[in-house]
């Protein structure tokens, strides 16, 4: 049986935007023998692989299909990782979705799809990957969140609940489910929630980061806000180049003696 002896980094949504530059910069760091792009669109992923491979010829860039939020896709991807590498050294959860402001879909109908991909999908995929990450060399997870996930969108009572050192993943899921139910019946504001499905999904990702950091002390687990970047998701309205935004994920993925359970913004540890 072949035993893989290098280091492999996985970047979800690594074929474009911020994810492309996260993957490219991880390859350029020379800390990995392999960088794997986990992408929904296999053709776009192959185009990105070719582009990166030309820039970093001495690191093996590969891609594998992954649809975040699709449990069967998660299971298939994890099996391929296990069979090919037997471990994962760094996972960057960059994939996500957002409805554009011009989208006519009603707010309440945007809620479940947003939470299913950004929060529930990220959590399920990460928890399936964790046994492989536990076997990694200097293992790390970086979750790409957003300032949209700021704590201040919640009432003081809910802020206290979500920042509790004893918060469990089951309790976090229950809180997110409560937000969704409240959006459905129009009571989310009076219950102390914010008015952003995307914001709540990213707040929950930040909270999940802190839970995992407590539960897995042998892995450095952090999250970040890349900033408002010029990408398809922002309709290219952002003021920051995605290659600069990517550094907010690359720093905790590559730095010496990284912290854990922290939120990185503007290239340093920041306040949630």
Backbone as numpy.savetxt, mean C-alpha at the origin, in Angstrom:
# Nx Ny Nz CAx CAy CAz Cx Cy Cz
15.89 -29.16 -5.07 15.06 -27.97 -5.07 15.94 -26.72 -5.07
15.57 -25.77 -5.94 16.33 -24.52 -6.03 16.04 -23.64 -4.81
17.06 -23.15 -4.15 16.88 -22.24 -3.02 17.31 -20.85 -3.45
16.37 -19.92 -3.37 16.64 -18.54 -3.77 17.47 -17.84 -2.70
18.59 -17.24 -3.09 19.49 -16.64 -2.10 19.59 -15.12 -2.22
18.89 -14.52 -3.18 18.95 -13.06 -3.34 17.93 -12.35 -2.45
17.66 -11.11 -2.79 16.60 -10.35 -2.11 15.59 -9.90 -3.15
14.31 -10.04 -2.81 13.25 -9.68 -3.76 12.30 -8.66 -3.11
11.99 -7.62 -3.89 11.01 -6.62 -3.47 9.79 -6.73 -4.38
8.61 -6.62 -3.79 7.35 -6.64 -4.55 6.70 -5.27 -4.42
6.29 -4.71 -5.56 5.58 -3.43 -5.57 4.24 -3.64 -6.27
3.15 -3.47 -5.55 1.84 -3.60 -6.19 1.54 -2.31 -6.95
0.87 -2.47 -8.10 0.59 -1.30 -8.94 1.86 -0.64 -9.43
2.86 -1.46 -9.77 4.19 -0.92 -10.09 4.42 -0.57 -11.55
3.35 -0.56 -12.34 3.56 -0.34 -13.78 3.43 1.12 -14.21
2.94 2.00 -13.33 2.79 3.40 -13.74 2.77 4.30 -12.51
2.85 5.59 -12.78 2.74 6.58 -11.72 3.77 6.40 -10.63
3.35 6.62 -9.40 4.24 6.53 -8.24 4.82 5.12 -8.11
3.98 4.11 -8.36 4.43 2.72 -8.23 5.59 2.39 -9.15
5.55 2.92 -10.38 6.64 2.69 -11.34 7.96 3.21 -10.75
7.92 4.41 -10.19 9.16 5.00 -9.68 9.60 4.37 -8.37
8.66 3.86 -7.57 9.05 3.10 -6.38 9.85 1.86 -6.81
9.30 1.12 -7.77 9.96 -0.09 -8.24 11.32 0.22 -8.87
11.37 1.25 -9.69 12.63 1.64 -10.35 13.68 2.02 -9.30
13.29 2.83 -8.32 14.25 3.29 -7.31 14.70 2.14 -6.39
13.82 1.19 -6.13 14.24 0.01 -5.36 15.29 -0.77 -6.14
15.08 -0.91 -7.45 16.06 -1.60 -8.29 17.38 -0.83 -8.30
17.30 0.49 -8.41 18.52 1.32 -8.46 19.27 1.34 -7.13
18.59 0.99 -6.03 19.24 0.99 -4.70 20.33 -0.07 -4.60
20.28 -1.06 -5.50 21.24 -2.17 -5.48 21.12 -3.04 -4.22
19.98 -2.95 -3.54 19.74 -3.76 -2.34 18.96 -5.03 -2.67
18.56 -5.16 -3.94 17.72 -6.29 -4.35 18.29 -6.93 -5.62
18.20 -8.25 -5.68 18.57 -8.95 -6.92 17.38 -8.99 -7.87
16.16 -8.96 -7.30 14.93 -9.03 -8.08 13.92 -7.99 -7.58
13.25 -7.35 -8.52 12.12 -6.48 -8.20 10.93 -6.96 -9.02
9.83 -7.24 -8.33 8.66 -7.81 -8.99 7.51 -6.81 -8.97
6.96 -6.52 -10.14 5.81 -5.63 -10.26 4.55 -6.49 -10.24
3.70 -6.23 -9.27 2.44 -6.97 -9.14 1.32 -6.06 -9.67
0.82 -6.37 -10.86 -0.06 -5.43 -11.57 -1.30 -6.11 -12.11
-2.38 -5.35 -12.18 -3.64 -5.86 -12.73 -3.54 -6.09 -14.24
-2.91 -5.14 -14.95 -2.82 -5.20 -16.40 -1.46 -5.78 -16.81
-1.46 -7.04 -17.26 -0.19 -7.73 -17.55 0.58 -7.09 -18.69
-0.13 -6.57 -19.69 0.57 -5.95 -20.83 1.29 -4.68 -20.40
0.60 -3.83 -19.63 1.24 -2.59 -19.15 2.41 -2.92 -18.23
2.26 -4.00 -17.47 3.34 -4.42 -16.57 4.58 -4.81 -17.37
4.38 -5.55 -18.46 5.53 -5.96 -19.29 6.22 -4.76 -19.92
5.43 -3.75 -20.33 6.02 -2.52 -20.88 6.89 -1.83 -19.82
6.37 -1.80 -18.58 7.13 -1.17 -17.48 8.40 -1.97 -17.18
8.30 -3.30 -17.21 9.46 -4.16 -16.96 10.56 -3.86 -17.98
10.17 -3.79 -19.26 11.16 -3.51 -20.32 11.84 -2.16 -20.09
11.03 -1.16 -19.77 11.56 0.19 -19.54 12.55 0.21 -18.38
12.19 -0.44 -17.27 13.06 -0.47 -16.10 14.32 -1.28 -16.35
14.15 -2.42 -17.05 15.29 -3.30 -17.26 16.40 -2.61 -18.06
16.00 -1.72 -18.97 16.98 -0.95 -19.75 17.77 0.00 -18.84
17.09 0.52 -17.81 17.72 1.49 -16.91 18.56 0.82 -15.82
18.16 -0.39 -15.43 18.88 -1.12 -14.37 19.13 -2.56 -14.86
20.09 -2.74 -15.77 20.29 -4.05 -16.39 20.80 -5.14 -15.45
21.41 -4.74 -14.31 21.99 -5.75 -13.43 21.04 -6.24 -12.34
19.79 -5.77 -12.35 18.77 -6.27 -11.42 17.68 -6.91 -12.25
17.20 -8.07 -11.84 16.17 -8.77 -12.60 14.80 -8.16 -12.27
14.18 -7.54 -13.27 12.84 -6.97 -13.10 11.84 -7.92 -13.72
10.84 -8.32 -12.96 9.82 -9.25 -13.46 8.44 -8.73 -13.07
7.40 -9.34 -13.63 6.04 -8.94 -13.27 5.16 -10.16 -13.10
4.10 -9.97 -12.35 3.13 -11.04 -12.13 1.76 -10.38 -11.99
0.74 -11.04 -12.52 -0.60 -10.46 -12.47 -1.15 -10.49 -11.04
-1.74 -9.37 -10.63 -2.41 -9.29 -9.32 -3.55 -8.30 -9.43
-4.74 -8.75 -9.05 -5.89 -7.85 -8.97 -6.20 -7.64 -7.49
-5.86 -6.47 -6.97 -6.08 -6.21 -5.55 -7.57 -6.20 -5.25
-7.94 -6.93 -4.20 -9.35 -7.05 -3.84 -9.99 -8.33 -4.34
-9.27 -9.08 -5.19 -9.74 -10.36 -5.71 -9.01 -11.47 -4.95
-9.72 -12.16 -4.07 -9.09 -13.13 -3.16 -8.37 -14.24 -3.92
-9.00 -14.74 -5.00 -8.36 -15.80 -5.79 -7.05 -15.31 -6.39
-7.04 -14.05 -6.84 -5.81 -13.47 -7.39 -4.74 -13.36 -6.31
-5.13 -12.97 -5.10 -4.19 -12.90 -3.97 -3.57 -14.29 -3.73
-4.44 -15.30 -3.66 -3.96 -16.66 -3.36 -2.98 -17.14 -4.44
-3.34 -16.90 -5.71 -2.49 -17.35 -6.82 -1.13 -16.66 -6.77
-1.14 -15.34 -6.50 0.10 -14.58 -6.45 1.01 -15.09 -5.33
0.44 -15.31 -4.16 1.23 -15.76 -3.01 1.84 -17.13 -3.29
1.07 -18.01 -3.95 1.61 -19.34 -4.30 2.80 -19.21 -5.26
2.69 -18.32 -6.25 3.80 -18.11 -7.19 5.03 -17.57 -6.45
4.82 -16.63 -5.53 5.94 -16.08 -4.74 6.60 -17.19 -3.92
5.77 -18.02 -3.30 6.30 -19.10 -2.46 7.10 -20.10 -3.29
6.54 -20.48 -4.46 7.20 -21.47 -5.30 8.47 -20.92 -5.96
8.45 -19.62 -6.30 9.58 -19.03 -7.04 10.70 -18.56 -6.11
10.31 -17.87 -5.03 11.31 -17.25 -4.15 11.36 -17.84 -2.74
10.24 -18.38 -2.28 10.18 -18.93 -0.93 10.13 -17.88 0.17
10.12 -16.61 -0.23 10.11 -15.51 0.74 9.81 -14.21 0.02
9.63 -13.15 0.79 9.55 -11.79 0.24 10.29 -10.88 1.20
11.26 -10.13 0.72 12.06 -9.28 1.62 11.40 -7.93 1.87
10.83 -7.35 0.83 10.14 -6.05 0.97 8.86 -6.08 0.16
7.77 -5.67 0.79 6.49 -5.49 0.10 6.09 -4.03 0.19
5.87 -3.41 -0.96 5.32 -2.05 -0.99 3.90 -2.14 -1.54
2.93 -1.87 -0.68 1.53 -1.87 -1.07 1.17 -0.51 -1.64
1.36 -0.39 -2.95 1.11 0.88 -3.63 -0.23 0.90 -4.38
-0.70 -0.27 -4.81 -1.93 -0.32 -5.62 -3.12 0.23 -4.84
-3.99 0.90 -5.56 -5.20 1.44 -4.94 -6.08 2.05 -6.01
-7.22 2.58 -5.59 -8.11 3.21 -6.55 -8.77 4.44 -5.92
-9.21 5.33 -6.78 -9.95 6.51 -6.33 -10.90 6.93 -7.44
-12.11 7.24 -7.08 -13.03 7.83 -8.05 -12.62 9.28 -8.29
-12.63 9.70 -9.53 -12.30 11.09 -9.83 -13.46 11.99 -9.42
-13.15 13.25 -9.15 -14.17 14.20 -8.70 -15.31 14.33 -9.72
-14.98 14.15 -11.00 -15.99 14.31 -12.06 -16.85 13.05 -12.26
-16.53 11.96 -11.52 -17.26 10.70 -11.71 -18.71 10.87 -11.23
-19.68 10.48 -12.06 -21.09 10.68 -11.67 -21.62 9.66 -10.67
-20.82 8.63 -10.36 -21.28 7.61 -9.41 -21.62 8.26 -8.07
-22.83 8.00 -7.53 -23.21 8.61 -6.24 -22.23 8.24 -5.12
-22.08 9.15 -4.16 -21.13 8.97 -3.05 -21.30 7.61 -2.37
-22.54 7.24 -2.07 -22.77 5.99 -1.34 -22.39 4.76 -2.18
-22.46 4.88 -3.50 -22.07 3.75 -4.36 -20.57 3.70 -4.61
-19.87 4.76 -4.27 -18.40 4.76 -4.35 -17.77 4.13 -3.10
-18.57 4.00 -2.05 -18.01 3.61 -0.74 -17.44 2.19 -0.75
-18.27 1.19 -1.04 -17.81 -0.20 -0.95 -16.65 -0.50 -1.89
-16.72 -0.11 -3.20 -15.57 -0.41 -4.07 -14.26 0.19 -3.58
-14.34 1.41 -3.02 -13.13 2.07 -2.52 -12.54 1.33 -1.32
-13.41 0.96 -0.37 -12.96 0.25 0.82 -12.49 -1.17 0.48
-13.18 -1.82 -0.48 -12.84 -3.19 -0.84 -11.44 -3.30 -1.44
-11.04 -2.30 -2.21 -9.70 -2.34 -2.82 -8.66 -1.77 -1.86
-8.85 -0.53 -1.45 -7.79 0.19 -0.71 -7.54 -0.37 0.68
-8.60 -0.76 1.37 -8.41 -1.27 2.73 -8.53 -2.79 2.79
-9.71 -3.31 2.48 -9.92 -4.76 2.65 -9.00 -5.57 1.74
-8.82 -5.11 0.51 -7.93 -5.81 -0.42 -6.49 -5.78 0.05
-6.04 -4.60 0.48 -4.66 -4.46 0.97 -4.43 -5.33 2.20
-5.40 -5.36 3.11 -5.25 -6.16 4.33 -5.20 -7.65 4.00
-6.12 -8.13 3.18 -6.14 -9.55 2.85 -4.85 -9.97 2.15
-4.43 -9.19 1.17 -3.21 -9.52 0.43 -2.00 -9.53 1.36
-1.89 -8.51 2.21 -0.74 -8.41 3.10 -0.70 -9.57 4.08
-1.85 -9.93 4.63 -1.87 -11.01 5.63 -1.54 -12.35 4.99
-1.85 -12.52 3.70 -1.46 -13.74 3.00 0.05 -13.73 2.69
0.60 -12.54 2.50 2.03 -12.41 2.21 2.91 -12.48 3.46
2.34 -12.19 4.62 3.15 -12.06 5.84 4.01 -13.28 6.17
3.52 -14.53 5.99 4.42 -15.67 6.27 5.67 -15.66 5.40
5.57 -15.17 4.16 6.74 -15.08 3.27 7.64 -13.91 3.68
7.03 -12.83 4.15 7.81 -11.66 4.59 8.57 -11.99 5.88
7.94 -12.79 6.74 8.60 -13.22 7.98 9.92 -13.95 7.68
10.00 -14.58 6.50 11.22 -15.31 6.12 12.23 -14.43 5.41
11.91 -13.16 5.22 12.76 -12.25 4.46 14.03 -11.85 5.19
14.97 -11.34 4.41 16.23 -10.81 4.94 16.03 -9.30 5.13
16.08 -8.85 6.41 15.77 -7.45 6.74 14.38 -7.09 6.19
13.35 -7.84 6.61 12.03 -7.70 6.00 11.32 -6.39 6.34
10.60 -5.88 5.34 9.89 -4.60 5.52 8.60 -4.59 4.71
7.65 -3.84 5.23 6.42 -3.53 4.50 6.26 -2.01 4.51
5.91 -1.46 3.36 5.57 -0.03 3.28 4.20 0.08 2.62
3.27 0.69 3.31 1.93 0.90 2.79 1.80 2.34 2.30
1.47 2.48 1.03 1.30 3.84 0.49 -0.09 4.32 0.87
-0.13 5.29 1.77 -1.40 5.86 2.24 -1.56 7.24 1.62
-1.99 8.20 2.40 -2.23 9.55 1.87 -2.53 10.48 3.03
-2.27 11.77 2.81 -2.71 12.75 3.81 -4.23 12.81 3.88
-4.89 12.28 2.84 -6.36 12.18 2.88 -6.80 11.28 4.04
-5.87 10.43 4.53 -6.18 9.55 5.65 -5.92 10.18 7.00
-5.89 11.51 7.04 -5.55 12.21 8.29 -6.57 11.91 9.40
-6.06 11.86 10.63 -6.89 11.56 11.80 -7.99 12.59 12.02
-7.71 13.82 11.66 -8.64 14.92 11.98 -9.99 14.80 11.28
-10.13 13.85 10.32 -11.44 13.67 9.69 -12.43 13.00 10.63
-11.92 12.40 11.72 -12.78 11.71 12.68 -13.07 12.58 13.90
-14.16 12.26 14.58 -14.47 12.92 15.85 -13.42 12.55 16.89
-13.24 13.36 17.93 -12.26 13.01 18.98 -12.47 11.61 19.55
-13.73 11.19 19.70 -14.04 9.87 20.24 -13.52 8.76 19.32
-13.77 8.92 18.02 -13.30 7.91 17.06 -11.79 7.96 16.90
-11.22 9.15 17.00 -9.75 9.27 16.95 -9.12 8.46 18.07
-9.72 8.57 19.25 -9.20 7.85 20.42 -9.25 6.34 20.18
-10.35 5.90 19.57 -10.53 4.46 19.31 -9.51 3.95 18.30
-9.32 4.71 17.21 -8.47 4.22 16.11 -6.97 4.32 16.44
-6.62 5.18 17.38 -5.21 5.31 17.77 -4.85 4.49 19.00
-5.81 3.75 19.53 -5.56 2.95 20.74 -4.48 1.90 20.48
-3.56 1.77 21.41 -2.48 0.77 21.30 -3.04 -0.65 21.36
-4.29 -0.78 21.81 -4.89 -2.12 21.91 -5.85 -2.42 20.76
-5.95 -1.51 19.79 -6.84 -1.73 18.65 -6.43 -3.00 17.91
-7.40 -3.87 17.62 -7.14 -5.10 16.88 -7.61 -4.94 15.43
-7.16 -5.85 14.57 -7.59 -5.81 13.17 -9.09 -6.07 13.06
-9.63 -6.94 13.90 -11.08 -7.19 13.89 -11.84 -5.92 14.25
-11.34 -5.20 15.24 -12.00 -3.94 15.64 -11.90 -2.89 14.54
-10.76 -2.86 13.84 -10.61 -1.91 12.74 -11.57 -2.26 11.60
-11.68 -3.54 11.27 -12.65 -3.96 10.25 -14.07 -3.55 10.65
-14.40 -3.73 11.93 -15.75 -3.37 12.41 -15.99 -1.87 12.26
-14.97 -1.07 12.53 -15.08 0.39 12.40 -15.30 0.78 10.93
-14.56 0.15 10.03 -14.71 0.43 8.60 -16.09 -0.02 8.12
-16.55 -1.18 8.61 -17.90 -1.66 8.25 -18.97 -0.69 8.75
-18.75 -0.12 9.94 -19.68 0.84 10.52 -19.72 2.11 9.66
-18.55 2.55 9.20 -18.49 3.70 8.29 -19.31 3.42 7.03
-19.10 2.25 6.43 -19.82 1.91 5.20 -21.34 1.89 5.43
-21.77 1.25 6.51 -23.21 1.19 6.82 -23.78 2.59 7.05
-22.98 3.43 7.70 -23.42 4.80 7.99 -23.53 5.64 6.71
-22.60 5.40 5.77 -22.68 6.09 4.48 -23.95 5.66 3.75
-24.27 4.36 3.84 -25.46 3.84 3.15 -26.74 4.50 3.66
-26.81 4.75 4.97 -28.04 5.37 5.48 -27.90 6.87 5.76
-26.76 7.44 5.33 -26.59 8.89 5.41 -26.31 9.45 6.79
-25.85 8.59 7.71 -25.62 9.06 9.09 -24.13 9.17 9.44
-23.24 9.04 8.44 -21.81 8.97 8.75 -21.29 10.24 9.42
-21.79 11.38 9.03 -21.30 12.63 9.65 -21.72 12.71 11.12
-22.96 12.41 11.40 -23.42 12.53 12.80 -22.80 11.47 13.70
-22.28 10.39 13.09 -21.61 9.36 13.88 -20.13 9.66 14.10
-19.66 10.79 13.55 -18.28 11.21 13.81 -17.29 10.85 12.73
-17.80 10.32 11.60 -16.91 10.00 10.48 -16.75 11.21 9.56
-15.72 11.16 8.72 -15.53 12.20 7.72 -16.43 11.97 6.51
-16.23 12.80 5.50 -17.10 12.74 4.32 -16.31 12.31 3.07
-15.32 11.43 3.27 -14.50 10.98 2.15 -14.30 9.47 2.23
-14.81 8.75 1.23 -14.59 7.30 1.17 -13.10 6.98 1.01
-12.44 7.73 0.13 -11.00 7.53 -0.10 -10.23 7.84 1.18
-10.58 8.95 1.83 -9.92 9.34 3.06 -10.06 8.29 4.15
-11.25 7.72 4.29 -11.47 6.69 5.30 -10.68 5.43 4.95
-10.62 5.09 3.66 -9.88 3.88 3.26 -8.40 4.03 3.60
-7.86 5.21 3.41 -6.43 5.42 3.68 -6.16 5.59 5.18
-7.11 6.18 5.91 -6.98 6.24 7.37 -6.90 4.82 7.93
-7.75 3.94 7.39 -7.76 2.55 7.86 -6.46 1.83 7.52
-5.85 2.16 6.38 -4.54 1.57 6.01 -3.46 2.02 7.00
-3.50 3.29 7.41 -2.53 3.79 8.39 -2.72 3.07 9.73
-3.99 2.92 10.13 -4.27 2.21 11.39 -3.82 0.75 11.31
-4.04 0.11 10.15 -3.61 -1.29 9.97 -2.10 -1.40 10.06
-1.39 -0.41 9.51 0.08 -0.39 9.57 0.55 -0.46 11.02
-0.09 0.31 11.88 0.31 0.37 13.29 -0.03 -0.94 14.02
-1.16 -1.55 13.65 -1.52 -2.85 14.24 -0.49 -3.91 13.85
-0.19 -3.99 12.56 0.80 -4.98 12.10 2.17 -4.75 12.74
2.55 -3.49 12.89 3.86 -3.18 13.49 3.93 -3.72 14.93
2.81 -3.65 15.64 2.77 -4.18 17.01 2.79 -5.72 17.00
2.10 -6.31 16.02 1.95 -7.77 15.99 3.18 -8.48 15.41
3.96 -7.75 14.60 5.12 -8.37 13.93 6.38 -7.54 14.18
6.91 -7.62 15.39 8.05 -6.77 15.76 9.33 -7.07 14.98
9.40 -8.22 14.32 10.60 -8.55 13.55 10.60 -7.98 12.14
9.50 -7.33 11.77 9.39 -6.71 10.44 9.23 -5.20 10.64
9.93 -4.40 9.84 9.74 -2.95 9.85 8.52 -2.66 8.98
7.47 -2.13 9.59 6.19 -1.91 8.88 5.80 -0.45 9.03
5.86 0.29 7.94 5.56 1.72 7.95 4.60 2.08 6.83
4.12 3.32 6.84 3.28 3.80 5.76 3.76 5.20 5.37
3.21 5.71 4.28 3.69 7.01 3.82 2.62 7.74 3.02
2.82 9.03 2.90 2.06 9.86 1.97 3.03 10.33 0.90
2.83 9.95 -0.36 3.76 10.38 -1.40 3.64 11.86 -1.76
2.53 12.47 -1.34 2.27 13.86 -1.73 1.35 13.91 -2.93
0.95 15.11 -3.31 0.01 15.29 -4.42 0.81 15.33 -5.72
0.84 14.19 -6.39 1.75 14.02 -7.54 1.02 14.08 -8.88
1.79 14.37 -9.90 1.27 14.37 -11.28 1.13 12.93 -11.75
-0.06 12.35 -11.58 -0.32 10.97 -11.99 -1.69 10.88 -12.63
-1.99 9.71 -13.20 -3.33 9.49 -13.76 -4.40 9.66 -12.69
-4.09 9.21 -11.45 -5.09 9.26 -10.38 -5.49 10.70 -10.06
-4.56 11.64 -10.20 -4.88 13.05 -9.92 -5.19 13.82 -11.20
-5.35 13.09 -12.30 -5.54 13.72 -13.62 -4.39 14.69 -13.93
-3.20 14.30 -13.45 -1.96 15.08 -13.66 -2.03 16.50 -13.10
-2.84 16.67 -12.04 -2.97 18.01 -11.44 -1.99 18.23 -10.28
-1.36 17.17 -9.83 -0.48 17.30 -8.66 0.73 18.17 -8.93
1.27 18.75 -7.88 2.41 19.64 -8.02 3.76 18.96 -7.86
3.74 17.68 -7.47 4.99 16.96 -7.22 5.20 15.90 -8.29
6.43 15.75 -8.75 6.74 14.71 -9.72 6.61 13.35 -9.03
6.03 12.35 -9.72 5.88 11.04 -9.07 7.20 10.40 -8.66
8.29 10.74 -9.35 9.60 10.19 -8.95 10.03 10.74 -7.58
9.60 11.96 -7.26 9.87 12.52 -5.93 8.92 11.93 -4.89
7.65 11.80 -5.26 6.68 11.20 -4.35 7.08 9.79 -3.95
7.65 9.05 -4.91 8.05 7.66 -4.67 9.08 7.54 -3.55
9.90 8.57 -3.39 10.96 8.51 -2.37 10.39 8.32 -0.96
9.15 8.77 -0.73 8.55 8.62 0.59 8.29 7.15 0.95
8.15 6.31 -0.08 8.03 4.86 0.16 9.39 4.19 0.13
10.28 4.67 -0.74 11.59 4.04 -0.90 12.47 4.24 0.34
12.35 5.39 0.99 13.17 5.66 2.18 12.93 4.61 3.27
11.68 4.39 3.73 11.50 3.36 4.76 11.76 1.93 4.26
11.72 1.74 2.93 11.99 0.41 2.37 13.48 0.10 2.29
14.32 1.14 2.34 15.76 0.92 2.09 16.68 1.49 3.18
16.20 2.38 4.03 17.08 3.05 4.99 17.67 2.07 5.99
18.83 2.43 6.53 19.44 1.64 7.60 18.67 1.87 8.89
18.52 0.82 9.68 17.86 0.90 11.00 16.52 1.64 10.92
15.57 1.11 10.14 14.29 1.80 9.99 13.44 1.71 11.26
12.57 2.69 11.45 11.61 2.59 12.56 10.51 1.60 12.17
9.49 1.46 12.99 8.32 0.67 12.61 7.07 1.34 13.17
5.96 1.17 12.45 4.70 1.76 12.87 4.61 3.25 12.65
5.45 3.79 11.76 5.49 5.25 11.55 4.86 5.65 10.22
4.57 6.94 10.12 3.98 7.55 8.93 5.00 8.52 8.34
5.46 8.23 7.12 6.45 9.09 6.46 5.76 10.06 5.51
6.24 11.30 5.56 5.73 12.34 4.67 6.83 13.36 4.44
6.96 13.86 3.22 8.00 14.83 2.89 9.38 14.32 3.33
9.62 13.01 3.09 10.93 12.37 3.22 11.39 12.18 4.67
10.45 12.25 5.61 10.81 12.00 7.01 9.58 11.50 7.78
9.82 11.01 9.00 8.71 10.59 9.86 7.86 11.81 10.20
6.56 11.64 10.07 5.64 12.77 10.26 4.52 12.38 11.22
3.64 13.34 11.47 2.52 13.12 12.38 1.31 12.70 11.57
0.58 11.69 12.06 -0.61 11.19 11.40 -1.68 12.28 11.39
